Short mmCIF file of C-alpha atoms and ligand atoms in Angstrom, two decimals:
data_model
loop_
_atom_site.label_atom_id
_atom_site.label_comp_id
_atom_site.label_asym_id
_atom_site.label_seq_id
_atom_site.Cartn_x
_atom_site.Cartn_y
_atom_site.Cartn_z
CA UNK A 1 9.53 15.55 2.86
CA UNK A 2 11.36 17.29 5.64
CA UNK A 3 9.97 15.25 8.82
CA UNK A 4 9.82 18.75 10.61
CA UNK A 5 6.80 19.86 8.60
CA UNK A 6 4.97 16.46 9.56
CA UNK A 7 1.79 16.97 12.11
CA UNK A 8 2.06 13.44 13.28
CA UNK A 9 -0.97 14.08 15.32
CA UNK A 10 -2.94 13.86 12.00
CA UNK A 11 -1.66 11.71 9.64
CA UNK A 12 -3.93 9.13 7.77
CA UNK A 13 -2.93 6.64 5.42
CA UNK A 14 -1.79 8.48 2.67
CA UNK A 15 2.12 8.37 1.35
CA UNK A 16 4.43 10.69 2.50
CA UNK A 17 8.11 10.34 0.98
CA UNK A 18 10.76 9.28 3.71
CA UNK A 19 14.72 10.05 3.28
CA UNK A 20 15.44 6.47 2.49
CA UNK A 21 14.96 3.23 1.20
CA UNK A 22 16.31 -0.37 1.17
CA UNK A 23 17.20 -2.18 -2.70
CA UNK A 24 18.08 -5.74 -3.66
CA UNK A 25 18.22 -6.99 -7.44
CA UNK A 26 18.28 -10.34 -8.10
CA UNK A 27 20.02 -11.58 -11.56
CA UNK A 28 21.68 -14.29 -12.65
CA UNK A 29 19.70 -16.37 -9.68
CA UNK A 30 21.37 -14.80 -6.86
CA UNK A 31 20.59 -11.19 -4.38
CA UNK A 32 23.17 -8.67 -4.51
CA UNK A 33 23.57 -7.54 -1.80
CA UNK A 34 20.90 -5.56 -0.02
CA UNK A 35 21.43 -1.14 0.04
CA UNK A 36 20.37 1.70 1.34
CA UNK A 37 19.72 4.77 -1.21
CA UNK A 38 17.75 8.03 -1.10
CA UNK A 39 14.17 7.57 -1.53
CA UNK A 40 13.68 8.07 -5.68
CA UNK A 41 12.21 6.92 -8.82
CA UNK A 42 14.17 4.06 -10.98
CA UNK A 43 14.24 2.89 -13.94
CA UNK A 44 12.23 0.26 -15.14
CA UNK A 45 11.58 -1.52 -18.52
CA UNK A 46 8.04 -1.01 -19.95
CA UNK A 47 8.44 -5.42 -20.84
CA UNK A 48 8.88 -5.68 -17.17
CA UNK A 49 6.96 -8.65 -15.93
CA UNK A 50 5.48 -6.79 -12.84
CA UNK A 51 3.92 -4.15 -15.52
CA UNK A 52 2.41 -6.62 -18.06
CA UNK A 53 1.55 -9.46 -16.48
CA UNK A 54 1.73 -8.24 -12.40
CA UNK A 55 4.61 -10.22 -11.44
CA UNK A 56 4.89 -8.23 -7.93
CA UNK A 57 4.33 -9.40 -3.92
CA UNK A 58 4.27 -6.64 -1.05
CA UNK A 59 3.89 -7.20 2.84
CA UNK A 60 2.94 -4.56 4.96
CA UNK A 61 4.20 -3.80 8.47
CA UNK A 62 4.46 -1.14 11.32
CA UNK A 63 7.79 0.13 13.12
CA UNK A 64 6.31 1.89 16.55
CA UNK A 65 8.00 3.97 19.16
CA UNK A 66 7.49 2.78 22.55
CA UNK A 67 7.13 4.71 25.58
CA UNK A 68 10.61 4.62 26.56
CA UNK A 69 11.59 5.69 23.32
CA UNK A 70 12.58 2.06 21.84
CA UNK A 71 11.18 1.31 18.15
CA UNK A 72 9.64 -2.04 18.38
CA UNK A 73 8.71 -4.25 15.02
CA UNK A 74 5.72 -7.00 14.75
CA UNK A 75 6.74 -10.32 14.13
CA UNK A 76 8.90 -9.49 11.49
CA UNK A 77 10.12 -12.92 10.29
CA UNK A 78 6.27 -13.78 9.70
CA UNK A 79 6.17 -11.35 7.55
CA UNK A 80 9.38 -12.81 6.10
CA UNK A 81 8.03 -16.10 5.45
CA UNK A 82 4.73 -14.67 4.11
CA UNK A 83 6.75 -12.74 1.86
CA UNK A 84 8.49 -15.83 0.65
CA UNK A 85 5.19 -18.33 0.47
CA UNK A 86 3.41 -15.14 -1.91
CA UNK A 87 6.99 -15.64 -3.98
CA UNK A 88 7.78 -18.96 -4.54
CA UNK A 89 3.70 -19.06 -5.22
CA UNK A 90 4.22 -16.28 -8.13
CA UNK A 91 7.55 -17.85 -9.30
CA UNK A 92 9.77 -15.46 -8.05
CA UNK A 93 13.22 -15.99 -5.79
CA UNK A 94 12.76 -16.15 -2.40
CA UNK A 95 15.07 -13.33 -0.04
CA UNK A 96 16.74 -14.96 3.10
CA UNK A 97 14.88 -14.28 6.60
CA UNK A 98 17.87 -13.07 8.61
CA UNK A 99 18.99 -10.59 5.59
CA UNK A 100 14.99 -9.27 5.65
CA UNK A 101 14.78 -8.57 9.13
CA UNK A 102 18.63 -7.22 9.20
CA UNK A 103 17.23 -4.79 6.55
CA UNK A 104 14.21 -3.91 7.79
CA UNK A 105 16.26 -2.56 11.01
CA UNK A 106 18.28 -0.79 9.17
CA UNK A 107 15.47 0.98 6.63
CA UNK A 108 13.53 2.11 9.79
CA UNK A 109 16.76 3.16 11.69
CA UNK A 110 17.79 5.21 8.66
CA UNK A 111 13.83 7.20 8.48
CA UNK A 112 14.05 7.46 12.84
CA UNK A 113 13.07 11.29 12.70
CA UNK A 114 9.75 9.81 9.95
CA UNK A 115 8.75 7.22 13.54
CA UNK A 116 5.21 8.96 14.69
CA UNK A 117 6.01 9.92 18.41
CA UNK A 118 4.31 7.08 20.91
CA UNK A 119 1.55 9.75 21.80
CA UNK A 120 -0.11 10.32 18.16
CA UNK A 121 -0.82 6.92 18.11
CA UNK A 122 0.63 6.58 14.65
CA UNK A 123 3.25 4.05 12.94
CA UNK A 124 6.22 3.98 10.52
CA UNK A 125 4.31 1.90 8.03
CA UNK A 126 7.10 -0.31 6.35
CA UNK A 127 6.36 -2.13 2.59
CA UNK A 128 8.15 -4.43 1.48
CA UNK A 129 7.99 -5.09 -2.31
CA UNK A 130 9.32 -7.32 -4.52
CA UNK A 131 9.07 -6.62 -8.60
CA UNK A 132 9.77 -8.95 -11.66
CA UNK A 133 11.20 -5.91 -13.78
CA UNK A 134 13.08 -8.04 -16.00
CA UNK A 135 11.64 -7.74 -19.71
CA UNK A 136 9.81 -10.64 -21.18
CA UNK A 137 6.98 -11.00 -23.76
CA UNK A 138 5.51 -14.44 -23.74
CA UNK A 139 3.81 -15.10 -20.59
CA UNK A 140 6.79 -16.30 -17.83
CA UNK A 141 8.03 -15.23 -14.96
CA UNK A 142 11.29 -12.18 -15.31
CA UNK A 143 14.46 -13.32 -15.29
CA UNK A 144 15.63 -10.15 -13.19
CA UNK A 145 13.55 -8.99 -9.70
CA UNK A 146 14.07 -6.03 -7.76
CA UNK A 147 12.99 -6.41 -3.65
CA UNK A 148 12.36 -2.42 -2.45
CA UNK A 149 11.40 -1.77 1.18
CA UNK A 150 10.53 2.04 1.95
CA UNK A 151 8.48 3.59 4.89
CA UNK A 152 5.52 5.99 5.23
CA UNK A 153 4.47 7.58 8.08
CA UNK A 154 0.67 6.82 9.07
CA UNK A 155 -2.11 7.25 11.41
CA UNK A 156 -4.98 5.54 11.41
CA UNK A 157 -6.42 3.04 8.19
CA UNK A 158 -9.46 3.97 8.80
CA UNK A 159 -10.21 7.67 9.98
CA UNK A 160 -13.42 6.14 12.65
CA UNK A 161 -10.47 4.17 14.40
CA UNK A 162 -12.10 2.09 17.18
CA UNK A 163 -15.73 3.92 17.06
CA UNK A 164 -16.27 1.02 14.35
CA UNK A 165 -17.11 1.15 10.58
CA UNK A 166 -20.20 0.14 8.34
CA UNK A 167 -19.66 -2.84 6.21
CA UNK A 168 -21.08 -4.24 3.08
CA UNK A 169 -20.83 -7.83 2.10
CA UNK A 170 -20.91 -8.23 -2.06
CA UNK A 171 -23.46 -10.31 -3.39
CA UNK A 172 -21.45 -9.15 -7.04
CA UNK A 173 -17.87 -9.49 -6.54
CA UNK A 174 -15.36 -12.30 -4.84
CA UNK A 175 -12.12 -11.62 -4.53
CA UNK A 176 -10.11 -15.37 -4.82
CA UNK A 177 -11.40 -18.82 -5.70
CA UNK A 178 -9.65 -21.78 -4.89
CA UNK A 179 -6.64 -22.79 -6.75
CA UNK A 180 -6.07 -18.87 -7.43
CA UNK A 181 -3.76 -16.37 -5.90
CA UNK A 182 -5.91 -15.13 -2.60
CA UNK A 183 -3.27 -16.50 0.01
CA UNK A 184 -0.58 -14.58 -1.58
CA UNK A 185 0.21 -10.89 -0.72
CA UNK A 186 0.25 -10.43 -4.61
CA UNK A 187 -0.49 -6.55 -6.39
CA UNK A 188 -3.19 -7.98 -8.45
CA UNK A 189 -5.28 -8.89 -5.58
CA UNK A 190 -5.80 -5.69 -5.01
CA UNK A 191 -6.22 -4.66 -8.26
CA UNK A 192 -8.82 -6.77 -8.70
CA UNK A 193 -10.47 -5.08 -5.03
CA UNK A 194 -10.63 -1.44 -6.22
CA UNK A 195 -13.71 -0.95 -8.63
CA UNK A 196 -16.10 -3.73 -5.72
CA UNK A 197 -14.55 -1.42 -2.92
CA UNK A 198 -15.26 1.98 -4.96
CA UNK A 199 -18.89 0.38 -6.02
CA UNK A 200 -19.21 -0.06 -1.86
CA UNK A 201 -17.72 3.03 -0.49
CA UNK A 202 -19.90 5.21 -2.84
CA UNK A 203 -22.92 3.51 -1.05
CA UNK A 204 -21.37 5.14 1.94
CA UNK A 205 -19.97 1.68 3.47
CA UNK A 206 -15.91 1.81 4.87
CA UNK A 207 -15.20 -1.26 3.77
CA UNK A 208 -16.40 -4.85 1.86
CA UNK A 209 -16.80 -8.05 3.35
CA UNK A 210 -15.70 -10.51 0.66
CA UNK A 211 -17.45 -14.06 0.76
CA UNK A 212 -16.51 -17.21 -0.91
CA UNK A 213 -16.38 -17.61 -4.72
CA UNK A 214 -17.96 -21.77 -4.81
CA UNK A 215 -21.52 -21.36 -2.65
CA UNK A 216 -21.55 -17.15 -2.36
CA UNK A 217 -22.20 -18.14 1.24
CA UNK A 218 -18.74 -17.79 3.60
CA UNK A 219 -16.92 -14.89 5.00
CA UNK A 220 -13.56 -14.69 2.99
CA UNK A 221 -12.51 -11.23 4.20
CA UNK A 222 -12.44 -7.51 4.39
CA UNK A 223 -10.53 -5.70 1.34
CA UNK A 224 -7.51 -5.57 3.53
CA UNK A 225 -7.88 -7.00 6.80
CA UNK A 226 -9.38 -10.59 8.08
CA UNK A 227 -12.69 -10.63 9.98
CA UNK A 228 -13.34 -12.11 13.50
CA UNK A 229 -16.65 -12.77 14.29
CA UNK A 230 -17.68 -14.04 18.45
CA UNK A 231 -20.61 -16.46 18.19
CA UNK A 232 -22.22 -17.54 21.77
CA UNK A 233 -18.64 -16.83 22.94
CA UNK A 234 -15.91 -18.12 21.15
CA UNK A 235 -13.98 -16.27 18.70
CA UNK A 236 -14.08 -17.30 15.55
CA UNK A 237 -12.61 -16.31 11.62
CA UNK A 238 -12.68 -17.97 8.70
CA UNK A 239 -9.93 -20.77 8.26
CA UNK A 240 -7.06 -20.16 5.76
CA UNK A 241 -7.97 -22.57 2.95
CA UNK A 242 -6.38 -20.88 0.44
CA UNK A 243 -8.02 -18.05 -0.46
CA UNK A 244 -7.81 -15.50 2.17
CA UNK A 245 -4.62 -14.11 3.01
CA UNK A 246 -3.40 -15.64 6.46
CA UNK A 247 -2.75 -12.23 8.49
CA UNK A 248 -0.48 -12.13 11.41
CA UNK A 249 -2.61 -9.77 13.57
CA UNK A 250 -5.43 -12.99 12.90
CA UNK A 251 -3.08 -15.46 13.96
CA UNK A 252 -1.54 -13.32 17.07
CA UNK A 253 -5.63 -12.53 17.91
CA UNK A 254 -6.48 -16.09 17.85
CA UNK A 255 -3.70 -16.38 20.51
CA UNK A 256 -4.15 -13.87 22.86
CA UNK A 257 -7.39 -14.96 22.67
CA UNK A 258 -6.92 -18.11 24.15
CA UNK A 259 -3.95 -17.62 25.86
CA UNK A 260 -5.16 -14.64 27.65
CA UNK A 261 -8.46 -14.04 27.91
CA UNK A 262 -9.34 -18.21 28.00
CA UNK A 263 -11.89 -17.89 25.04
CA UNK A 264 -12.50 -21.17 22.58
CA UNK A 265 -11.31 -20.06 19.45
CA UNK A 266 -12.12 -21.65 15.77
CA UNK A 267 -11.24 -21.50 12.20
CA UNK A 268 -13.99 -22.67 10.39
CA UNK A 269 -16.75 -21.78 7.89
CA UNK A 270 -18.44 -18.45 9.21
CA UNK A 271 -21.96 -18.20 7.09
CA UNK A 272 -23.05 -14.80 6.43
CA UNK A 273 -26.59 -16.04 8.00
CA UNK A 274 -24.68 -16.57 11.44
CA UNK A 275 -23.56 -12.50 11.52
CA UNK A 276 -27.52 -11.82 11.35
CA UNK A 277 -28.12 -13.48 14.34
CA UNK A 278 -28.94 -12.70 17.64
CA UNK A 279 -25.44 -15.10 18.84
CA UNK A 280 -23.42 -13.17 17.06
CA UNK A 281 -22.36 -10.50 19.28
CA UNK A 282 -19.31 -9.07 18.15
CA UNK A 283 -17.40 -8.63 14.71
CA UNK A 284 -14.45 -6.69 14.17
CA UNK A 285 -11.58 -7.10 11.23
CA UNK A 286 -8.07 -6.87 12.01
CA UNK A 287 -4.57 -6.41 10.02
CA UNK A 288 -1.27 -4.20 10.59
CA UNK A 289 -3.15 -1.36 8.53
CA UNK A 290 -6.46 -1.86 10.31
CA UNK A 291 -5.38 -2.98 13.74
CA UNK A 292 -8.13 -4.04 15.37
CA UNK A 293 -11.25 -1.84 13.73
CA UNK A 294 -15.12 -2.72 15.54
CA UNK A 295 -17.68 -3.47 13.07
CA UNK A 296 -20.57 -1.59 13.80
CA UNK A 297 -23.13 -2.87 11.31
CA UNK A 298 -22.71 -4.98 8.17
CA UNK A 299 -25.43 -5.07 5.50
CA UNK A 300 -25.95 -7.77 2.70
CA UNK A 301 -29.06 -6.56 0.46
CA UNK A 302 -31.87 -5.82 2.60
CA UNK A 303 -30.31 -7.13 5.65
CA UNK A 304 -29.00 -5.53 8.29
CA UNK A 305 -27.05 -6.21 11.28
CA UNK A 306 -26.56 -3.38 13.92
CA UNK A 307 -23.61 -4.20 16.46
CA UNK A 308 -23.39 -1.23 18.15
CA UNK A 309 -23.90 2.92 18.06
CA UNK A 310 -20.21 3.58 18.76
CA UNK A 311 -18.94 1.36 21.32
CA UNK A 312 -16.75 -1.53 20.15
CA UNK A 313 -17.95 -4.82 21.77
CA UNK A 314 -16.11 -6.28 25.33
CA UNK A 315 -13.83 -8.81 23.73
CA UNK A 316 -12.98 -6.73 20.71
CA UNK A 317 -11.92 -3.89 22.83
CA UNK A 318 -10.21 -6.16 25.39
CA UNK A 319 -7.96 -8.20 22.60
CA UNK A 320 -7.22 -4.57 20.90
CA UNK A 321 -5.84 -3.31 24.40
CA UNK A 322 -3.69 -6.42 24.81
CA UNK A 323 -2.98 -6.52 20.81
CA UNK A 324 -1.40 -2.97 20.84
CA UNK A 325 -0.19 -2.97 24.28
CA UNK A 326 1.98 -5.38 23.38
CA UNK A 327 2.82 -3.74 20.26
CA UNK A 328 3.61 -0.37 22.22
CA UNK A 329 5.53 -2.44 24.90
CA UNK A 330 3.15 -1.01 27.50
CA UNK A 331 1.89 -4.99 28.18
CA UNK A 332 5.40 -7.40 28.35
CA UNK A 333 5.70 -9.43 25.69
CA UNK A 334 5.73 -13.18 26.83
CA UNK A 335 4.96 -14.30 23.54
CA UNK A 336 8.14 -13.27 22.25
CA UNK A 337 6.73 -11.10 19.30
CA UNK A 338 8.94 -7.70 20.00
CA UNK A 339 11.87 -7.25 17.98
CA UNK A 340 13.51 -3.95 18.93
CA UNK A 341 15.51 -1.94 16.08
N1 PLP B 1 -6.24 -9.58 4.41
C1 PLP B 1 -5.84 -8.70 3.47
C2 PLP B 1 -6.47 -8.76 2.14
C3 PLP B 1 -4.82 -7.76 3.77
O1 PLP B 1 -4.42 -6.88 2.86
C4 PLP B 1 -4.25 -7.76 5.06
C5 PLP B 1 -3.19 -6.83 5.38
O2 PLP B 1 -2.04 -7.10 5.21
C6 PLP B 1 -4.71 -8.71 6.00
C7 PLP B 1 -5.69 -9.60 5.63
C8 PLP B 1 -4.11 -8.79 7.37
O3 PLP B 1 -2.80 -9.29 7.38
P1 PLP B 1 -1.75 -8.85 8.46
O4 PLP B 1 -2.39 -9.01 9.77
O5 PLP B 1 -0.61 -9.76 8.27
O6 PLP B 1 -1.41 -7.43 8.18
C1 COI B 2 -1.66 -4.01 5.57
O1 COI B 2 -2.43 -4.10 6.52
O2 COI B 2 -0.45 -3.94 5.71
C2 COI B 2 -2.13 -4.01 4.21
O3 COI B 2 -1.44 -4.47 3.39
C3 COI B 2 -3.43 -3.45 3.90
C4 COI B 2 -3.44 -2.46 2.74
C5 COI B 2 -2.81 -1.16 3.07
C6 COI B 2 -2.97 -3.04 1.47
#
């Protein structure tokens, strides 16, 4: 799409083609090395491990122009070792950190006129995605991959941004149990997400609030972001045991957090009991897609928990202005988490 016909003022979270893209294959055990080509279709085998047996990892970041006009990225070599721990956990070859970032730089340098302008608010959404497309029958991982990285211009994930969203927590549906695949950025995770989140949104809910597969009794997460709860003060999320995925945006929140607004923070057990209750004051979920997004009510069966009419809670709001000020480079960045392209 020419980026001239793009109202970046409006954009949601939908795909929109950029001019280019970044592509790796991996035979013979080794990465060729890494290219840029126009953004297009190739050519895959229908054997191909990702297609019968979902042999395929993604990540998910933002490229943002500053004020100044920089473009800023997130933490990108977390992202980089995520990518490789969802790998080596699905059996496929690990890409080096410096050669990812390097890459990433250049993808997002080569789809500039795609970056959202700093006023709209929006992103250069950057995916990462690694394929087994190597044909095999029997059940084993490819012997060829392919890593892709392309970009899509987005607003917001979800279109009530920071006046909050209604949640639902499934009684029905899990997402991961232990010993499975939860902690790993892998397609079939979210394949697995799309007929509980469809059930959900058709009851008029944004989102689902996953709990835990053993006692039906923990927050595990929202389909795509983690969940932060603040109980009598301290901010708290479930702890990464395995079978939630261990976002970035969580572990930069628990941070600034402590580090800058001096609250007690945990990782621990979160009952679903503890969200009905009168010390739970806030709740909000948070991921690159998401951001920080306010809960404004969850609802398990006949319960329900109203948080607010509109306005997103005091901490939630003050970690999302330090959160994306840093992003945005409007807050400096003593933690170190800027890397400019
Ligand atoms: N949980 C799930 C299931 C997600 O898809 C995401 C988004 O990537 C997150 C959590 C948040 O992770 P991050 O903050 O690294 O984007
Ligand atoms: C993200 O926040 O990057 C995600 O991956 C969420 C979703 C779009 C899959």
């Amino acid at each position: 799409m020419d980026p001239k016909e793009i109202d970046f003022y409006s954009l949601g979270f939908n795909f929109i083609e950029t001019k280019t893209m970044y592509i790796a294959d991996h035979k013979d055990g080794e990465w060729s090395d890494g290219q840029l080509v126009p953004f297009s279709n190739f050519e895959i085998s229908p054997a191909a491990c990702v297609l019968n047996y979902g042999q395929g990892i993604f990540e998910g970041m933002k490229a943002l122009r500053t004020k100044d006009g920089d473009i800023t990225l997130f933490r990108p070599e977390e992202n980089a070792r995520r990518l490789n721990k969802s790998a080596s956990r699905m059996l496929m070859p690990n890409y080096d950190i410096e050669l990812f970032i390097k890459a990433l730089k250049q993808v997002v340098k080569a789809n500039e006129d795609f970056i959202p302008p700093y006023d709209s608010g929006g992103a250069l959404y950057i995916r990462p995605l690694m394929i087994g497309n190597g044909p095999i029958l029997g059940v084993k991982p490819a012997l060829e991959y392919k890593l892709i990285i392309y970009t899509v211009p987005v607003g917001p994930y979800f279109p009530e941004g920071f006046r909050g969203i209604d949640l639902e927590m499934s009684t029905i549906y899990t997402r991961a149990a232990p010993g499975g695949t939860g902690s790993a950025k892998t397609c079939s995770n979210y394949a697995g997400s799309m007929l509980p989140v469809k059930e959900t949104k058709s009851r008029g809910f944004s989102q689902i609030i996953f709990l835990d597969a053993v006692n039906r009794e923990y927050i595990e997460e929202v389909g795509t972001a983690n969940f932060f709860a603040v109980i009598d003060g301290v901010l708290i999320t479930p702890k990464t045991s395995g079978t939630i995925l261990p976002g970035i945006t969580r572990k930069s929140i628990l941070e600034l957090g402590n580090k800058k607004l001096g609250m007690v923070t945990e990782e621990r057990d979160i009952s679903y009991k503890e969200i009905f209750e009168g010390s739970c004051t806030e709740t909000f979920c948070a991921g690159t897609a998401a951001v920080i997004t306010p809960i404004k009510s969850v609802v398990l069966e006949d319960k329900k928990r109203i948080f607010s009419d509109g306005e997103p809670g005091e901490m939630t709001r003050k970690l999302y202005e330090l959160l994306t000020g840093i992003q945005r480079m409007d807050i400096e960045d003593e933690f170190g988490w800027i890397v400019k392209v």
